[in-house]
């Protein structure tokens, strides 16, 4: 008797995006929750009255917001990963799985199937909102951190002198802007529901912008790309100037007095580079689609698109790991210095 693997296992092997979504979603959620707990315990240990009695440093305020944004990104991945399992295996009419059921990471060959129910599901619309909110907010917070590092490391301001009220106002404005931008695909998908409910394109199945008007999709994608790469280019320029200035100032006492801030600046520079590279593949795919290249009709292109969309959220894992590692190194150095002074 020949063993036949369940359909879900076949899908796992046929489409790596499913495995990647589960790994990044779960690991990203665990890593960011761990980082939040670490920050909380550090403040609880240092200040007995709790961290809300102590004013957060501006960069810590940004980092905490970045952690919450990464949690939103990990939530998006877990939603589509769970949806793939549910809509690939279970038919609400009680029928067994069959070859007519395609996973949400690929285009379905059938014009109407159970998978279409996921594309118009309210939870898919929530995932759509989380997708655009988390990506844009992550980029803007990364830019804010780069500017703050410049002011603290090379500017005349100290960490304690950076206006926290101004930082909070800027963060609120960024959140409002990103929420407003994420509401457009959220509302637009509801408006055009009757026109897209029978579609099985990957952008609908993965809860991206669902719009039968291609010009709207192109315009929205152009805005996203401009926000992403203008912000990343500015971040890279700031960190490059920081590295040059820090290299020139190694023998200056001011550099040594701000060494913890320098380490944090290098940490955030590494995070920025990781985020930039995670967005490059999907950028190439978006440009190919916007220009209407024939390669977009290749089935392998659809598989590659799904993988690249999932990989955009690899920063949900890399960001907390890099920060925790560098923070641990800084803490160990401080403890060694304290022990040396006691000797």
Short mmCIF file of C-alpha atoms in Angstrom, two decimals:
data_model
loop_
_atom_site.label_atom_id
_atom_site.label_comp_id
_atom_site.label_asym_id
_atom_site.label_seq_id
_atom_site.Cartn_x
_atom_site.Cartn_y
_atom_site.Cartn_z
CA UNK A 1 0.00 0.00 0.00
CA UNK A 2 1.50 3.29 -1.10
CA UNK A 3 1.53 6.09 1.45
CA UNK A 4 -0.07 9.32 0.25
CA UNK A 5 0.90 12.48 2.07
CA UNK A 6 -1.91 14.77 3.26
CA UNK A 7 -2.61 17.71 1.02
CA UNK A 8 -1.37 20.19 3.62
CA UNK A 9 2.06 18.52 3.66
CA UNK A 10 2.19 18.63 -0.13
CA UNK A 11 1.46 22.34 -0.02
CA UNK A 12 4.17 22.86 2.58
CA UNK A 13 6.77 21.31 0.31
CA UNK A 14 5.41 22.86 -2.88
CA UNK A 15 5.32 26.39 -1.55
CA UNK A 16 8.12 27.53 0.83
CA UNK A 17 6.23 30.77 1.58
CA UNK A 18 3.91 28.82 3.89
CA UNK A 19 6.79 27.52 6.00
CA UNK A 20 8.54 30.91 5.97
CA UNK A 21 5.34 32.68 7.07
CA UNK A 22 4.94 30.32 10.04
CA UNK A 23 8.60 30.62 11.06
CA UNK A 24 8.84 34.41 10.78
CA UNK A 25 5.40 34.93 12.34
CA UNK A 26 6.00 32.73 15.38
CA UNK A 27 9.66 33.66 15.91
CA UNK A 28 8.94 37.35 15.36
CA UNK A 29 6.12 37.31 17.90
CA UNK A 30 8.24 35.47 20.48
CA UNK A 31 11.30 37.69 19.92
CA UNK A 32 9.41 40.96 20.23
CA UNK A 33 7.40 39.88 23.26
CA UNK A 34 10.69 38.77 24.84
CA UNK A 35 12.20 42.18 24.11
CA UNK A 36 9.22 43.91 25.74
CA UNK A 37 9.55 41.70 28.82
CA UNK A 38 13.30 42.42 28.93
CA UNK A 39 12.73 46.17 28.83
CA UNK A 40 10.02 45.91 31.47
CA UNK A 41 12.18 43.83 33.84
CA UNK A 42 15.13 46.18 33.39
CA UNK A 43 13.04 49.14 34.45
CA UNK A 44 11.38 47.24 37.28
CA UNK A 45 14.78 46.21 38.62
CA UNK A 46 16.20 49.73 38.37
CA UNK A 47 13.21 51.69 39.56
CA UNK A 48 11.17 50.08 42.32
CA UNK A 49 8.14 52.25 41.61
CA UNK A 50 7.86 50.98 38.05
CA UNK A 51 9.04 52.31 34.72
CA UNK A 52 6.10 54.71 34.32
CA UNK A 53 7.59 56.74 37.18
CA UNK A 54 10.72 57.21 35.10
CA UNK A 55 10.80 59.19 31.87
CA UNK A 56 11.77 57.03 28.93
CA UNK A 57 14.68 58.13 26.80
CA UNK A 58 13.63 59.24 23.34
CA UNK A 59 15.35 56.35 21.58
CA UNK A 60 13.75 53.86 24.00
CA UNK A 61 10.37 55.39 23.21
CA UNK A 62 11.04 54.83 19.50
CA UNK A 63 12.27 51.28 20.06
CA UNK A 64 9.20 50.31 22.09
CA UNK A 65 6.97 51.63 19.30
CA UNK A 66 9.07 49.69 16.79
CA UNK A 67 8.53 46.53 18.84
CA UNK A 68 4.75 47.01 18.75
CA UNK A 69 4.93 47.59 14.99
CA UNK A 70 6.90 44.37 14.53
CA UNK A 71 4.27 42.53 16.58
CA UNK A 72 1.62 43.82 14.16
CA UNK A 73 3.71 42.52 11.24
CA UNK A 74 4.09 39.11 12.88
CA UNK A 75 0.33 39.07 13.50
CA UNK A 76 -0.29 39.60 9.78
CA UNK A 77 1.90 36.60 8.91
CA UNK A 78 0.19 34.38 11.47
CA UNK A 79 -3.25 35.38 10.17
CA UNK A 80 -2.48 34.41 6.57
CA UNK A 81 -0.63 31.27 7.69
CA UNK A 82 -3.60 30.10 9.75
CA UNK A 83 -5.98 31.08 6.94
CA UNK A 84 -3.99 28.96 4.51
CA UNK A 85 -4.38 25.95 6.81
CA UNK A 86 -8.10 26.51 7.43
CA UNK A 87 -9.14 27.31 3.88
CA UNK A 88 -6.91 24.67 2.34
CA UNK A 89 -8.21 21.80 4.48
CA UNK A 90 -11.74 22.55 5.61
CA UNK A 91 -14.79 23.09 3.47
CA UNK A 92 -17.59 24.86 5.35
CA UNK A 93 -20.07 22.62 3.56
CA UNK A 94 -18.58 19.59 5.27
CA UNK A 95 -16.88 18.11 2.21
CA UNK A 96 -13.48 16.53 2.26
CA UNK A 97 -10.44 18.25 0.75
CA UNK A 98 -10.04 17.82 -2.96
CA UNK A 99 -7.83 19.00 -5.78
CA UNK A 100 -10.13 22.00 -6.24
CA UNK A 101 -8.76 23.61 -3.09
CA UNK A 102 -5.68 25.75 -3.65
CA UNK A 103 -3.67 27.36 -0.91
CA UNK A 104 -3.85 31.14 -0.56
CA UNK A 105 -0.20 31.59 -1.52
CA UNK A 106 -0.87 30.69 -5.15
CA UNK A 107 -3.32 31.62 -7.88
CA UNK A 108 -6.24 29.22 -7.99
CA UNK A 109 -6.96 27.71 -11.41
CA UNK A 110 -10.67 27.57 -10.66
CA UNK A 111 -12.68 30.79 -11.10
CA UNK A 112 -14.61 30.25 -7.87
CA UNK A 113 -13.60 28.08 -4.94
CA UNK A 114 -13.57 28.01 -1.17
CA UNK A 115 -10.32 30.00 -1.24
CA UNK A 116 -12.27 32.99 -2.56
CA UNK A 117 -14.13 33.10 0.73
CA UNK A 118 -10.87 34.00 2.44
CA UNK A 119 -10.17 36.87 0.04
CA UNK A 120 -13.40 38.60 1.06
CA UNK A 121 -13.32 37.55 4.72
CA UNK A 122 -13.38 40.42 7.30
CA UNK A 123 -10.27 38.96 8.96
CA UNK A 124 -8.46 39.23 5.62
CA UNK A 125 -9.33 42.92 5.57
CA UNK A 126 -7.89 43.30 9.07
CA UNK A 127 -4.72 41.54 7.90
CA UNK A 128 -4.61 43.97 4.96
CA UNK A 129 -4.74 46.90 7.38
CA UNK A 130 -1.98 45.41 9.56
CA UNK A 131 0.22 44.78 6.51
CA UNK A 132 0.30 48.37 5.30
CA UNK A 133 0.32 49.88 8.79
CA UNK A 134 3.26 47.83 10.07
CA UNK A 135 5.47 48.25 7.00
CA UNK A 136 5.09 52.03 6.71
CA UNK A 137 5.34 52.71 10.44
CA UNK A 138 8.45 50.55 10.72
CA UNK A 139 10.20 52.62 8.05
CA UNK A 140 9.25 55.95 9.62
CA UNK A 141 10.36 54.89 13.12
CA UNK A 142 13.68 53.71 11.70
CA UNK A 143 14.17 57.18 10.18
CA UNK A 144 13.25 58.88 13.46
CA UNK A 145 15.80 56.76 15.33
CA UNK A 146 18.50 57.68 12.81
CA UNK A 147 17.79 61.39 13.26
CA UNK A 148 17.77 61.01 17.05
CA UNK A 149 21.11 59.19 16.97
CA UNK A 150 22.59 62.03 14.94
CA UNK A 151 21.40 64.62 17.46
CA UNK A 152 22.67 62.68 20.47
CA UNK A 153 25.99 61.31 19.19
CA UNK A 154 27.24 64.24 17.15
CA UNK A 155 24.89 67.05 18.09
CA UNK A 156 25.09 69.31 21.09
CA UNK A 157 22.16 67.57 22.78
CA UNK A 158 22.46 64.94 25.48
CA UNK A 159 20.08 62.02 25.73
CA UNK A 160 18.33 63.61 28.70
CA UNK A 161 17.94 66.91 26.84
CA UNK A 162 16.13 65.54 23.82
CA UNK A 163 12.57 66.84 23.94
CA UNK A 164 10.47 63.79 24.80
CA UNK A 165 7.22 65.68 24.38
CA UNK A 166 8.21 66.58 20.84
CA UNK A 167 9.15 62.95 20.18
CA UNK A 168 5.74 61.79 21.40
CA UNK A 169 3.98 64.32 19.19
CA UNK A 170 6.01 63.17 16.17
CA UNK A 171 5.19 59.54 16.94
CA UNK A 172 1.48 60.31 17.23
CA UNK A 173 1.58 62.13 13.88
CA UNK A 174 3.38 59.17 12.29
CA UNK A 175 0.82 56.74 13.68
CA UNK A 176 -2.05 58.89 12.40
CA UNK A 177 -0.46 59.15 8.96
CA UNK A 178 0.20 55.40 8.72
CA UNK A 179 -3.26 54.50 10.01
CA UNK A 180 -4.80 56.84 7.44
CA UNK A 181 -2.72 55.32 4.65
CA UNK A 182 -3.58 51.77 5.77
CA UNK A 183 -7.28 52.66 5.88
CA UNK A 184 -7.29 53.34 2.13
CA UNK A 185 -6.80 49.67 1.06
CA UNK A 186 -8.99 48.60 3.99
CA UNK A 187 -11.94 50.75 2.87
CA UNK A 188 -11.26 50.35 -0.85
CA UNK A 189 -11.42 46.56 -0.56
CA UNK A 190 -14.85 46.83 1.07
CA UNK A 191 -16.09 49.21 -1.62
CA UNK A 192 -15.02 46.96 -4.52
CA UNK A 193 -15.98 43.72 -2.77
CA UNK A 194 -18.56 42.69 -5.38
CA UNK A 195 -16.06 43.27 -8.19
CA UNK A 196 -13.21 41.24 -6.70
CA UNK A 197 -14.99 38.44 -4.82
CA UNK A 198 -14.49 35.98 -7.70
CA UNK A 199 -10.84 36.84 -8.24
CA UNK A 200 -8.03 34.55 -7.12
CA UNK A 201 -5.03 36.77 -7.68
CA UNK A 202 -2.26 36.43 -5.13
CA UNK A 203 -2.55 40.05 -3.98
CA UNK A 204 -6.16 39.38 -2.92
CA UNK A 205 -5.38 36.01 -1.34
CA UNK A 206 -2.47 37.50 0.66
CA UNK A 207 -4.67 40.42 1.76
CA UNK A 208 -2.86 43.12 -0.18
CA UNK A 209 -4.57 45.93 -2.08
CA UNK A 210 -7.59 44.47 -3.87
CA UNK A 211 -8.66 46.89 -6.60
CA UNK A 212 -9.89 46.13 -10.13
CA UNK A 213 -8.58 49.55 -11.21
CA UNK A 214 -4.91 48.90 -11.99
CA UNK A 215 -4.09 52.62 -12.04
CA UNK A 216 -5.07 52.90 -8.36
CA UNK A 217 -2.82 49.97 -7.49
CA UNK A 218 0.11 51.49 -9.37
CA UNK A 219 -0.40 54.88 -7.76
CA UNK A 220 -0.58 53.37 -4.27
CA UNK A 221 2.48 51.18 -4.85
CA UNK A 222 4.42 54.19 -6.13
CA UNK A 223 3.63 56.12 -2.95
CA UNK A 224 4.77 53.16 -0.82
CA UNK A 225 8.03 52.75 -2.72
CA UNK A 226 8.79 56.47 -2.45
CA UNK A 227 8.18 56.45 1.31
CA UNK A 228 10.28 53.31 1.79
CA UNK A 229 13.32 54.26 -0.21
CA UNK A 230 13.44 57.97 0.57
CA UNK A 231 13.40 57.03 4.26
CA UNK A 232 15.99 54.28 3.85
CA UNK A 233 18.31 56.46 1.75
CA UNK A 234 18.13 59.20 4.39
CA UNK A 235 18.84 56.63 7.14
CA UNK A 236 21.84 55.24 5.31
CA UNK A 237 23.24 58.72 4.63
CA UNK A 238 22.85 59.67 8.30
CA UNK A 239 24.57 56.50 9.53
CA UNK A 240 27.36 56.81 6.96
CA UNK A 241 28.05 60.35 8.14
CA UNK A 242 27.90 59.11 11.73
CA UNK A 243 30.47 56.39 11.04
CA UNK A 244 32.78 58.87 9.31
CA UNK A 245 32.50 61.39 12.14
CA UNK A 246 32.95 58.72 14.81
CA UNK A 247 36.05 57.41 13.05
CA UNK A 248 37.51 60.91 13.06
CA UNK A 249 36.63 61.45 16.72
CA UNK A 250 38.04 58.24 18.20
CA UNK A 251 40.84 60.07 20.03
CA UNK A 252 38.55 62.76 21.39
CA UNK A 253 37.26 62.55 24.96
CA UNK A 254 33.75 63.38 23.79
CA UNK A 255 33.68 60.17 21.78
CA UNK A 256 34.54 58.07 24.84
CA UNK A 257 31.91 59.82 26.95
CA UNK A 258 29.24 58.93 24.40
CA UNK A 259 30.43 55.40 23.62
CA UNK A 260 27.16 53.69 24.71
CA UNK A 261 25.28 56.01 22.37
CA UNK A 262 27.75 55.16 19.60
CA UNK A 263 27.14 51.43 20.11
CA UNK A 264 23.40 52.02 19.93
CA UNK A 265 23.88 54.03 16.73
CA UNK A 266 25.80 51.13 15.15
CA UNK A 267 23.06 48.74 16.29
CA UNK A 268 20.34 50.79 14.64
CA UNK A 269 22.47 51.15 11.49
CA UNK A 270 22.70 47.35 11.27
CA UNK A 271 18.93 47.08 11.74
CA UNK A 272 18.38 49.63 8.95
CA UNK A 273 20.59 47.68 6.53
CA UNK A 274 18.73 44.43 7.31
CA UNK A 275 15.38 46.13 6.72
CA UNK A 276 16.58 47.60 3.44
CA UNK A 277 17.74 44.28 2.01
CA UNK A 278 14.52 42.54 3.08
CA UNK A 279 12.55 45.02 0.93
CA UNK A 280 14.68 44.83 -2.22
CA UNK A 281 13.20 41.61 -3.73
CA UNK A 282 9.58 42.74 -3.48
CA UNK A 283 10.56 46.10 -4.96
CA UNK A 284 11.83 44.38 -8.09
CA UNK A 285 8.61 42.38 -8.33
CA UNK A 286 6.43 45.48 -7.89
CA UNK A 287 8.36 47.31 -10.62
CA UNK A 288 7.93 44.33 -12.97
CA UNK A 289 4.18 44.35 -12.34
CA UNK A 290 3.87 48.12 -12.74
CA UNK A 291 5.64 47.94 -16.11
CA UNK A 292 3.53 44.98 -17.25
CA UNK A 293 6.44 42.68 -18.07
CA UNK A 294 5.52 39.28 -19.47
CA UNK A 295 7.37 37.52 -16.66
CA UNK A 296 4.53 38.37 -14.25
CA UNK A 297 2.32 35.79 -15.99
CA UNK A 298 4.75 32.98 -15.17
CA UNK A 299 3.49 30.70 -12.34
CA UNK A 300 6.96 30.72 -10.80
CA UNK A 301 6.71 34.51 -10.57
CA UNK A 302 3.62 34.12 -8.38
CA UNK A 303 5.49 31.75 -6.07
CA UNK A 304 8.44 34.15 -5.90
CA UNK A 305 6.10 37.07 -5.17
CA UNK A 306 4.54 35.29 -2.19
CA UNK A 307 7.97 34.42 -0.78
CA UNK A 308 9.21 38.01 -1.18
CA UNK A 309 6.08 39.41 0.49
CA UNK A 310 6.65 37.15 3.49
CA UNK A 311 10.38 37.96 3.62
CA UNK A 312 9.57 41.65 3.99
CA UNK A 313 8.76 40.85 7.61
CA UNK A 314 12.06 39.15 8.41
CA UNK A 315 12.90 42.34 10.32
CA UNK A 316 10.35 41.27 12.95
CA UNK A 317 12.94 38.66 13.94
CA UNK A 318 16.20 40.48 13.18
CA UNK A 319 15.30 43.76 14.92
CA UNK A 320 14.78 42.41 18.46
CA UNK A 321 17.61 39.88 18.18
CA UNK A 322 20.13 42.52 17.09
CA UNK A 323 18.97 44.96 19.75
CA UNK A 324 18.97 42.38 22.58
CA UNK A 325 22.43 41.14 21.56
CA UNK A 326 23.97 44.62 21.40
CA UNK A 327 22.25 45.65 24.62
CA UNK A 328 23.65 42.54 26.33
CA UNK A 329 27.16 43.42 25.10
CA UNK A 330 26.81 46.98 26.39
CA UNK A 331 25.61 45.73 29.80
CA UNK A 332 28.55 43.31 30.08
CA UNK A 333 31.03 46.08 29.25
CA UNK A 334 29.50 48.33 31.90
CA UNK A 335 29.69 45.56 34.50
CA UNK A 336 33.34 44.88 33.66
CA UNK A 337 34.16 48.56 34.05
CA UNK A 338 32.46 48.63 37.45
CA UNK A 339 34.45 45.58 38.60
CA UNK A 340 37.70 47.13 37.32
CA UNK A 341 37.04 50.32 39.26
CA UNK A 342 36.41 48.35 42.46
CA UNK A 343 39.76 46.62 42.01
#
